[in-house]
Amino acid sequence: HAKAKGKGNYQFFTASLNTAVQQRLAIESQLRNALPHGELLLHYQPQVDLRSGRIMSAEALLRWLQPARGMIQPLDFIPVAEESGLILKIGEWVLREACRQLRVWRDDGHAGMSIAVNLSARQAMQPGFSDVVAAILEEHGLPPEALDLEITESVLMEPSEENIATLRCLSAMGVRLSVDDFGTGYSSLSYLKRFPISALKIDRSFVAGIATDASDMAITDTIIAMARHLHLQVIAEGVETAEQVEFLSTHACALAQGYFFGRPMDADCLTALLRQQEQEAAGRTAGQPRPR
Ligand code: C2E
Ligand code: MG
Ligand code: MG
Ligand code: MG
């Protein structure tokens, strides 16, 4: 009797399930072609030193310009890329492209500039990943310190043997490792002792309330203080207002990133911004005796 009663539902569910599966498969096959068809690109968001106001670095953020649908944001395709394993090839492309662009900026006179690249859990688990990173740095003549790999707490909380080996190897090489979205993943901090982390990125959900919400103020202040005690760098993400900048400056947060300083932009826009910054710095020192 269950069969007879449920027959219509069963057909309904298969129909909608099929649609979902088909959509998922369609995205996956389009994504598979995105790389060879040149549809992937990187935008860059400035990371700013709060004392000097200068751009020290940029985070590379992936975009997919799909001919039929326009610009697709990472949250709409990175999960598919991760589940399908396509993230390995795509992630390697991101790393190479970001390093190529950093080389261009360094050659354009921004010698101290560095780059931050997001790493997915699967990439970090890939055997030989640190060799790939070393090869890409070498290809572009970049020192390992110029690269900052952003990893999420989930990678650090359930590390496989390969993860541990890879992260230790990268850090021994001199590559910097940052914890992305810090404070949102897990309440345990023990991984900070086990891994060679260089920086914490305070998640924007805390930064959003630092000018108005007492618990966001307390949490952000505590993360900054903890980072200082652990000799880690700290960077605030999602900074949108002057009030937030004021709070972060008075609480000795060294670095910040967010719409207040610049939205993710194409490489040419950031090039223009960097040049403008150099000109302003040159203008300020013009007429003054040159330091010896
Ligand atoms: P994320 O690494 O935490 O990157 C920061 C996200 O916050 C970016 O979103 C950025 O556009 C956004 N954002 C920056 N400043 C502000 C602000 O002031 N206000 C608000 N409301 N948002 C701000 P996006 O570009 O959509 O990227 C989303 C996520 O996708 C990233 O989060 C990262 O986890 C992932 N992702 C992006 N590119 C890559 C990649 O190449 N590889 C991997 N594995 N993941 C990536
Ligand atoms: Mg990130
Ligand atoms: Mg983040
Ligand atoms: Mg985030």
Tab-separated table of N, CA and C in Angstrom, residues 31-166:
chain	number	residue	atom	x	y	z
A	31	LEU	N	32.438	24.186	-15.773
A	31	LEU	CA	33.613	24.579	-14.981
A	31	LEU	C	34.868	23.850	-15.471
A	32	ARG	N	34.655	22.593	-15.893
A	32	ARG	CA	35.765	21.814	-16.433
A	32	ARG	C	36.380	22.522	-17.643
A	33	ASN	N	35.534	23.195	-18.427
A	33	ASN	CA	36.015	23.905	-19.615
A	33	ASN	C	36.469	25.335	-19.325
A	34	ALA	N	36.139	25.818	-18.138
A	34	ALA	CA	36.407	27.231	-17.845
A	34	ALA	C	37.889	27.573	-17.951
A	35	LEU	N	38.714	26.665	-17.470
A	35	LEU	CA	40.153	26.918	-17.470
A	35	LEU	C	40.724	26.926	-18.896
A	36	PRO	N	40.512	25.810	-19.665
A	36	PRO	CA	41.009	25.828	-21.054
A	36	PRO	C	40.397	26.947	-21.898
A	37	HIS	N	39.167	27.369	-21.604
A	37	HIS	CA	38.529	28.435	-22.386
A	37	HIS	C	38.901	29.834	-21.901
A	38	GLY	N	39.733	29.904	-20.878
A	38	GLY	CA	40.192	31.205	-20.395
A	38	GLY	C	39.103	32.027	-19.723
A	39	GLU	N	38.144	31.374	-19.065
A	39	GLU	CA	37.042	32.116	-18.441
A	39	GLU	C	37.300	32.478	-16.984
A	40	LEU	N	38.389	31.956	-16.426
A	40	LEU	CA	38.691	32.276	-15.023
A	40	LEU	C	39.595	33.493	-14.958
A	41	LEU	N	39.378	34.326	-13.957
A	41	LEU	CA	40.252	35.476	-13.766
A	41	LEU	C	40.369	35.784	-12.275
A	42	LEU	N	41.352	36.589	-11.959
A	42	LEU	CA	41.547	36.959	-10.563
A	42	LEU	C	41.265	38.438	-10.368
A	43	HIS	N	40.578	38.729	-9.278
A	43	HIS	CA	40.496	40.090	-8.807
A	43	HIS	C	41.399	40.190	-7.589
A	44	TYR	N	41.782	41.421	-7.249
A	44	TYR	CA	42.733	41.619	-6.157
A	44	TYR	C	42.185	42.655	-5.198
A	45	GLN	N	42.261	42.348	-3.911
A	45	GLN	CA	41.796	43.314	-2.912
A	45	GLN	C	42.982	43.757	-2.066
A	46	PRO	N	43.185	45.084	-1.938
A	46	PRO	CA	44.344	45.592	-1.192
A	46	PRO	C	44.316	45.195	0.285
A	47	GLN	N	45.487	44.936	0.821
A	47	GLN	CA	45.678	44.749	2.264
A	47	GLN	C	46.590	45.884	2.716
A	48	VAL	N	46.100	46.656	3.678
A	48	VAL	CA	46.683	47.960	3.989
A	48	VAL	C	47.315	47.986	5.375
A	49	ASP	N	48.476	48.619	5.476
A	49	ASP	CA	49.106	48.880	6.770
A	49	ASP	C	48.374	50.063	7.411
A	50	LEU	N	47.789	49.848	8.584
A	50	LEU	CA	46.945	50.890	9.171
A	50	LEU	C	47.734	52.109	9.642
A	51	ARG	N	49.023	51.928	9.933
A	51	ARG	CA	49.816	53.084	10.380
A	51	ARG	C	50.150	54.014	9.234
A	52	SER	N	50.651	53.418	8.148
A	52	SER	CA	51.110	54.241	7.036
A	52	SER	C	50.014	54.449	5.995
A	53	GLY	N	48.982	53.616	6.027
A	53	GLY	CA	47.946	53.668	5.007
A	53	GLY	C	48.372	53.050	3.687
A	54	ARG	N	49.541	52.439	3.671
A	54	ARG	CA	50.065	51.915	2.397
A	54	ARG	C	49.584	50.491	2.112
A	55	ILE	N	49.438	50.203	0.825
A	55	ILE	CA	49.090	48.844	0.381
A	55	ILE	C	50.349	47.977	0.463
A	56	MET	N	50.282	46.953	1.295
A	56	MET	CA	51.436	46.082	1.485
A	56	MET	C	51.309	44.801	0.670
A	57	SER	N	50.054	44.457	0.396
A	57	SER	CA	49.782	43.151	-0.171
A	57	SER	C	48.399	43.183	-0.810
A	58	ALA	N	48.051	42.095	-1.498
A	58	ALA	CA	46.699	41.982	-2.046
A	58	ALA	C	46.262	40.533	-1.952
A	59	GLU	N	44.948	40.345	-1.734
A	59	GLU	CA	44.419	38.981	-1.746
A	59	GLU	C	43.848	38.694	-3.128
A	60	ALA	N	44.270	37.572	-3.711
A	60	ALA	CA	43.740	37.147	-5.011
A	60	ALA	C	42.408	36.447	-4.793
A	61	LEU	N	41.373	36.904	-5.494
A	61	LEU	CA	40.029	36.319	-5.346
A	61	LEU	C	39.520	35.880	-6.718
A	62	LEU	N	39.131	34.633	-6.790
A	62	LEU	CA	38.781	34.005	-8.063
A	62	LEU	C	37.416	34.455	-8.579
A	63	ARG	N	37.325	34.672	-9.895
A	63	ARG	CA	36.070	34.998	-10.561
A	63	ARG	C	35.937	34.125	-11.798
A	64	TRP	N	34.683	33.833	-12.169
A	64	TRP	CA	34.407	33.043	-13.361
A	64	TRP	C	33.519	33.865	-14.280
A	65	LEU	N	34.083	34.287	-15.409
A	65	LEU	CA	33.317	35.061	-16.386
A	65	LEU	C	32.739	34.081	-17.391
A	66	GLN	N	31.483	33.703	-17.160
A	66	GLN	CA	30.823	32.686	-17.970
A	66	GLN	C	30.083	33.381	-19.091
A	67	PRO	N	30.380	33.022	-20.356
A	67	PRO	CA	29.769	33.745	-21.489
A	67	PRO	C	28.243	33.845	-21.368
A	68	ALA	N	27.583	32.760	-20.946
A	68	ALA	CA	26.121	32.766	-20.910
A	68	ALA	C	25.560	33.480	-19.684
A	69	ARG	N	26.302	33.463	-18.575
A	69	ARG	CA	25.709	33.948	-17.323
A	69	ARG	C	26.400	35.162	-16.717
A	70	GLY	N	27.506	35.588	-17.323
A	70	GLY	CA	28.213	36.740	-16.763
A	70	GLY	C	29.158	36.336	-15.645
A	71	MET	N	29.438	37.297	-14.766
A	71	MET	CA	30.431	37.080	-13.709
A	71	MET	C	29.847	36.241	-12.576
A	72	ILE	N	30.483	35.120	-12.293
A	72	ILE	CA	30.009	34.247	-11.215
A	72	ILE	C	30.966	34.355	-10.029
A	73	GLN	N	30.375	34.519	-8.847
A	73	GLN	CA	31.163	34.708	-7.629
A	73	GLN	C	31.615	33.350	-7.071
A	74	PRO	N	32.723	33.336	-6.344
A	74	PRO	CA	33.303	32.056	-5.903
A	74	PRO	C	32.359	31.183	-5.074
A	75	LEU	N	31.517	31.787	-4.254
A	75	LEU	CA	30.656	30.952	-3.417
A	75	LEU	C	29.679	30.127	-4.259
A	76	ASP	N	29.454	30.549	-5.517
A	76	ASP	CA	28.539	29.811	-6.392
A	76	ASP	C	29.223	28.726	-7.222
A	77	PHE	N	30.548	28.639	-7.183
A	77	PHE	CA	31.166	27.542	-7.938
A	77	PHE	C	32.313	26.847	-7.212
A	78	ILE	N	32.895	27.475	-6.206
A	78	ILE	CA	34.010	26.809	-5.516
A	78	ILE	C	33.564	25.514	-4.825
A	79	PRO	N	32.361	25.481	-4.213
A	79	PRO	CA	31.914	24.198	-3.653
A	79	PRO	C	31.874	23.070	-4.705
A	80	VAL	N	31.378	23.378	-5.908
A	80	VAL	CA	31.366	22.382	-6.991
A	80	VAL	C	32.790	21.986	-7.373
A	81	ALA	N	33.659	22.985	-7.438
A	81	ALA	CA	35.065	22.713	-7.780
A	81	ALA	C	35.709	21.806	-6.743
A	82	GLU	N	35.334	22.002	-5.477
A	82	GLU	CA	35.927	21.181	-4.418
A	82	GLU	C	35.400	19.754	-4.473
A	83	GLU	N	34.070	19.610	-4.602
A	83	GLU	CA	33.481	18.267	-4.618
A	83	GLU	C	33.957	17.450	-5.807
A	84	SER	N	34.141	18.102	-6.939
A	84	SER	CA	34.504	17.382	-8.154
A	84	SER	C	36.013	17.158	-8.270
A	85	GLY	N	36.779	17.805	-7.418
A	85	GLY	CA	38.233	17.679	-7.510
A	85	GLY	C	38.856	18.659	-8.496
A	86	LEU	N	37.998	19.419	-9.231
A	86	LEU	CA	38.520	20.398	-10.185
A	86	LEU	C	39.341	21.475	-9.489
A	87	ILE	N	39.134	21.658	-8.199
A	87	ILE	CA	39.829	22.692	-7.433
A	87	ILE	C	41.347	22.512	-7.481
A	88	LEU	N	41.800	21.267	-7.688
A	88	LEU	CA	43.249	21.043	-7.716
A	88	LEU	C	43.883	21.778	-8.899
A	89	LYS	N	43.323	21.558	-10.094
A	89	LYS	CA	43.846	22.238	-11.294
A	89	LYS	C	43.606	23.741	-11.206
A	90	ILE	N	42.376	24.108	-10.786
A	90	ILE	CA	42.018	25.524	-10.709
A	90	ILE	C	42.901	26.232	-9.680
A	91	GLY	N	43.078	25.589	-8.531
A	91	GLY	CA	43.893	26.186	-7.472
A	91	GLY	C	45.337	26.401	-7.909
A	92	GLU	N	45.850	25.473	-8.669
A	92	GLU	CA	47.225	25.626	-9.157
A	92	GLU	C	47.302	26.788	-10.156
A	93	TRP	N	46.254	26.917	-10.974
A	93	TRP	CA	46.212	28.052	-11.907
A	93	TRP	C	46.180	29.371	-11.123
A	94	VAL	N	45.355	29.428	-10.082
A	94	VAL	CA	45.239	30.644	-9.258
A	94	VAL	C	46.614	31.025	-8.701
A	95	LEU	N	47.300	30.030	-8.162
A	95	LEU	CA	48.607	30.270	-7.558
A	95	LEU	C	49.603	30.819	-8.585
A	96	ARG	N	49.615	30.186	-9.762
A	96	ARG	CA	50.560	30.602	-10.809
A	96	ARG	C	50.220	31.996	-11.319
A	97	GLU	N	48.928	32.248	-11.556
A	97	GLU	CA	48.485	33.540	-12.075
A	97	GLU	C	48.752	34.663	-11.059
A	98	ALA	N	48.486	34.385	-9.789
A	98	ALA	CA	48.721	35.389	-8.744
A	98	ALA	C	50.220	35.701	-8.647
A	99	CYS	N	51.054	34.683	-8.747
A	99	CYS	CA	52.506	34.894	-8.676
A	99	CYS	C	53.010	35.638	-9.910
A	100	ARG	N	52.439	35.323	-11.073
A	100	ARG	CA	52.815	36.044	-12.292
A	100	ARG	C	52.497	37.536	-12.130
A	101	GLN	N	51.305	37.830	-11.613
A	101	GLN	CA	50.907	39.223	-11.427
A	101	GLN	C	51.776	39.923	-10.386
A	102	LEU	N	52.126	39.213	-9.325
A	102	LEU	CA	52.990	39.815	-8.300
A	102	LEU	C	54.346	40.177	-8.907
A	103	ARG	N	54.867	39.293	-9.770
A	103	ARG	CA	56.138	39.580	-10.460
A	103	ARG	C	56.031	40.885	-11.242
A	104	VAL	N	54.900	41.069	-11.938
A	104	VAL	CA	54.680	42.292	-12.720
A	104	VAL	C	54.700	43.514	-11.791
A	105	TRP	N	53.997	43.442	-10.669
A	105	TRP	CA	53.969	44.583	-9.739
A	105	TRP	C	55.347	44.846	-9.156
A	106	ARG	N	56.071	43.806	-8.807
A	106	ARG	CA	57.408	43.996	-8.247
A	106	ARG	C	58.326	44.646	-9.288
A	107	ASP	N	58.184	44.219	-10.542
A	107	ASP	CA	58.997	44.808	-11.609
A	107	ASP	C	58.576	46.243	-11.907
A	108	ASP	N	57.352	46.593	-11.561
A	108	ASP	CA	56.839	47.944	-11.798
A	108	ASP	C	57.279	48.895	-10.671
A	109	GLY	N	58.115	48.410	-9.760
A	109	GLY	CA	58.663	49.280	-8.726
A	109	GLY	C	58.085	49.063	-7.332
A	110	HIS	N	57.191	48.102	-7.187
A	110	HIS	CA	56.620	47.823	-5.866
A	110	HIS	C	57.290	46.584	-5.290
A	111	ALA	N	58.571	46.775	-4.960
A	111	ALA	CA	59.444	45.639	-4.656
A	111	ALA	C	59.025	44.895	-3.395
A	112	GLY	N	58.389	45.610	-2.455
A	112	GLY	CA	58.045	44.968	-1.195
A	112	GLY	C	56.667	44.321	-1.176
A	113	MET	N	55.975	44.408	-2.297
A	113	MET	CA	54.597	43.910	-2.385
A	113	MET	C	54.548	42.392	-2.210
A	114	SER	N	53.505	41.897	-1.531
A	114	SER	CA	53.308	40.450	-1.464
A	114	SER	C	51.882	40.086	-1.865
A	115	ILE	N	51.597	38.787	-1.917
A	115	ILE	CA	50.302	38.324	-2.424
A	115	ILE	C	49.724	37.249	-1.500
A	116	ALA	N	48.413	37.297	-1.301
A	116	ALA	CA	47.739	36.266	-0.512
A	116	ALA	C	46.846	35.437	-1.432
A	117	VAL	N	46.921	34.121	-1.269
A	117	VAL	CA	46.153	33.192	-2.109
A	117	VAL	C	45.384	32.237	-1.199
A	118	ASN	N	44.108	32.025	-1.511
A	118	ASN	CA	43.288	31.097	-0.720
A	118	ASN	C	43.583	29.656	-1.116
A	119	LEU	N	43.668	28.823	-0.107
A	119	LEU	CA	43.982	27.422	-0.328
A	119	LEU	C	42.797	26.582	0.129
A	120	SER	N	42.360	25.653	-0.702
A	120	SER	CA	41.282	24.764	-0.258
A	120	SER	C	41.883	23.558	0.455
A	121	ALA	N	41.039	22.904	1.261
A	121	ALA	CA	41.499	21.754	2.045
A	121	ALA	C	42.108	20.689	1.141
A	122	ARG	N	41.465	20.465	-0.005
A	122	ARG	CA	41.953	19.404	-0.895
A	122	ARG	C	43.320	19.709	-1.478
A	123	GLN	N	43.570	20.978	-1.748
A	123	GLN	CA	44.898	21.344	-2.271
A	123	GLN	C	45.984	21.030	-1.262
A	124	ALA	N	45.707	21.387	-0.004
A	124	ALA	CA	46.706	21.187	1.041
A	124	ALA	C	46.964	19.706	1.285
A	125	MET	N	46.003	18.849	0.905
A	125	MET	CA	46.150	17.405	1.106
A	125	MET	C	46.872	16.726	-0.044
A	126	GLN	N	47.011	17.466	-1.140
A	126	GLN	CA	47.600	16.905	-2.347
A	126	GLN	C	49.069	16.548	-2.102
A	127	PRO	N	49.459	15.286	-2.347
A	127	PRO	CA	50.870	14.949	-2.155
A	127	PRO	C	51.737	15.785	-3.106
A	128	GLY	N	52.847	16.270	-2.604
A	128	GLY	CA	53.756	17.040	-3.456
A	128	GLY	C	53.340	18.485	-3.650
A	129	PHE	N	52.330	18.938	-2.907
A	129	PHE	CA	51.859	20.309	-3.103
A	129	PHE	C	52.955	21.347	-2.813
A	130	SER	N	53.743	21.103	-1.767
A	130	SER	CA	54.776	22.100	-1.442
A	130	SER	C	55.823	22.202	-2.555
A	131	ASP	N	56.055	21.090	-3.279
A	131	ASP	CA	56.977	21.150	-4.423
A	131	ASP	C	56.409	22.017	-5.551
A	132	VAL	N	55.088	21.904	-5.736
A	132	VAL	CA	54.431	22.730	-6.752
A	132	VAL	C	54.591	24.210	-6.396
A	133	VAL	N	54.368	24.541	-5.125
A	133	VAL	CA	54.507	25.928	-4.670
A	133	VAL	C	55.943	26.414	-4.894
A	134	ALA	N	56.894	25.580	-4.502
A	134	ALA	CA	58.307	25.953	-4.677
A	134	ALA	C	58.623	26.199	-6.146
A	135	ALA	N	58.107	25.349	-7.023
A	135	ALA	CA	58.381	25.487	-8.456
A	135	ALA	C	57.781	26.775	-9.010
A	136	ILE	N	56.548	27.093	-8.578
A	136	ILE	CA	55.887	28.305	-9.080
A	136	ILE	C	56.633	29.564	-8.608
A	137	LEU	N	57.066	29.572	-7.348
A	137	LEU	CA	57.844	30.715	-6.846
A	137	LEU	C	59.123	30.889	-7.652
A	138	GLU	N	59.782	29.771	-7.895
A	138	GLU	CA	61.035	29.761	-8.660
A	138	GLU	C	60.821	30.287	-10.092
A	139	GLU	N	59.748	29.793	-10.739
A	139	GLU	CA	59.400	30.236	-12.101
A	139	GLU	C	59.335	31.748	-12.204
A	140	HIS	N	58.834	32.398	-11.137
A	140	HIS	CA	58.615	33.841	-11.185
A	140	HIS	C	59.650	34.622	-10.389
A	141	GLY	N	60.685	33.931	-9.932
A	141	GLY	CA	61.761	34.592	-9.204
A	141	GLY	C	61.273	35.307	-7.957
A	142	LEU	N	60.355	34.672	-7.226
A	142	LEU	CA	59.812	35.305	-6.025
A	142	LEU	C	60.342	34.626	-4.760
A	143	PRO	N	60.647	35.415	-3.730
A	143	PRO	CA	61.026	34.806	-2.458
A	143	PRO	C	59.782	34.227	-1.780
A	144	PRO	N	59.921	33.111	-1.065
A	144	PRO	CA	58.762	32.469	-0.426
A	144	PRO	C	58.001	33.417	0.499
A	145	GLU	N	58.706	34.366	1.107
A	145	GLU	CA	58.077	35.303	2.046
A	145	GLU	C	57.054	36.197	1.360
A	146	ALA	N	57.125	36.288	0.026
A	146	ALA	CA	56.184	37.140	-0.699
A	146	ALA	C	54.823	36.479	-0.863
A	147	LEU	N	54.743	35.202	-0.494
A	147	LEU	CA	53.484	34.457	-0.654
A	147	LEU	C	52.872	34.136	0.699
A	148	ASP	N	51.568	34.413	0.779
A	148	ASP	CA	50.811	34.168	1.995
A	148	ASP	C	49.667	33.233	1.610
A	149	LEU	N	49.642	32.039	2.154
A	149	LEU	CA	48.568	31.099	1.833
A	149	LEU	C	47.512	31.142	2.928
A	150	GLU	N	46.271	31.416	2.545
A	150	GLU	CA	45.183	31.523	3.516
A	150	GLU	C	44.467	30.178	3.625
A	151	ILE	N	44.434	29.657	4.834
A	151	ILE	CA	43.757	28.383	5.063
A	151	ILE	C	42.673	28.567	6.119
A	152	THR	N	41.658	27.726	6.054
A	152	THR	CA	40.575	27.866	7.031
A	152	THR	C	40.837	26.956	8.225
A	153	GLU	N	40.143	27.270	9.302
A	153	GLU	CA	40.336	26.496	10.530
A	153	GLU	C	40.012	25.016	10.327
A	154	SER	N	39.086	24.709	9.399
A	154	SER	CA	38.712	23.301	9.203
A	154	SER	C	39.903	22.457	8.756
A	155	VAL	N	40.775	23.044	7.950
A	155	VAL	CA	41.981	22.318	7.510
A	155	VAL	C	42.882	22.014	8.706
A	156	LEU	N	42.935	22.985	9.622
A	156	LEU	CA	43.855	22.855	10.756
A	156	LEU	C	43.296	21.953	11.848
A	157	MET	N	41.960	21.830	11.874
A	157	MET	CA	41.339	21.062	12.946
A	157	MET	C	41.347	19.566	12.693
A	158	GLU	N	41.211	19.175	11.421
A	158	GLU	CA	41.197	17.747	11.110
A	158	GLU	C	42.306	17.453	10.120
A	159	PRO	N	43.529	17.685	10.540
A	159	PRO	CA	44.613	17.558	9.563
A	159	PRO	C	44.959	16.088	9.306
A	160	SER	N	45.140	15.764	8.039
A	160	SER	CA	45.668	14.447	7.696
A	160	SER	C	47.189	14.513	7.849
A	161	GLU	N	47.843	13.369	7.788
A	161	GLU	CA	49.311	13.335	7.843
A	161	GLU	C	49.900	14.206	6.730
A	162	GLU	N	49.277	14.107	5.538
A	162	GLU	CA	49.785	14.878	4.389
A	162	GLU	C	49.661	16.374	4.647
A	163	ASN	N	48.510	16.774	5.246
A	163	ASN	CA	48.313	18.177	5.585
A	163	ASN	C	49.421	18.698	6.479
A	164	ILE	N	49.689	17.941	7.538
A	164	ILE	CA	50.692	18.373	8.510
A	164	ILE	C	52.050	18.497	7.830
A	165	ALA	N	52.410	17.467	7.072
A	165	ALA	CA	53.711	17.473	6.401
A	165	ALA	C	53.803	18.659	5.437
A	166	THR	N	52.731	18.866	4.662
A	166	THR	CA	52.739	19.945	3.669
A	166	THR	C	52.870	21.314	4.326
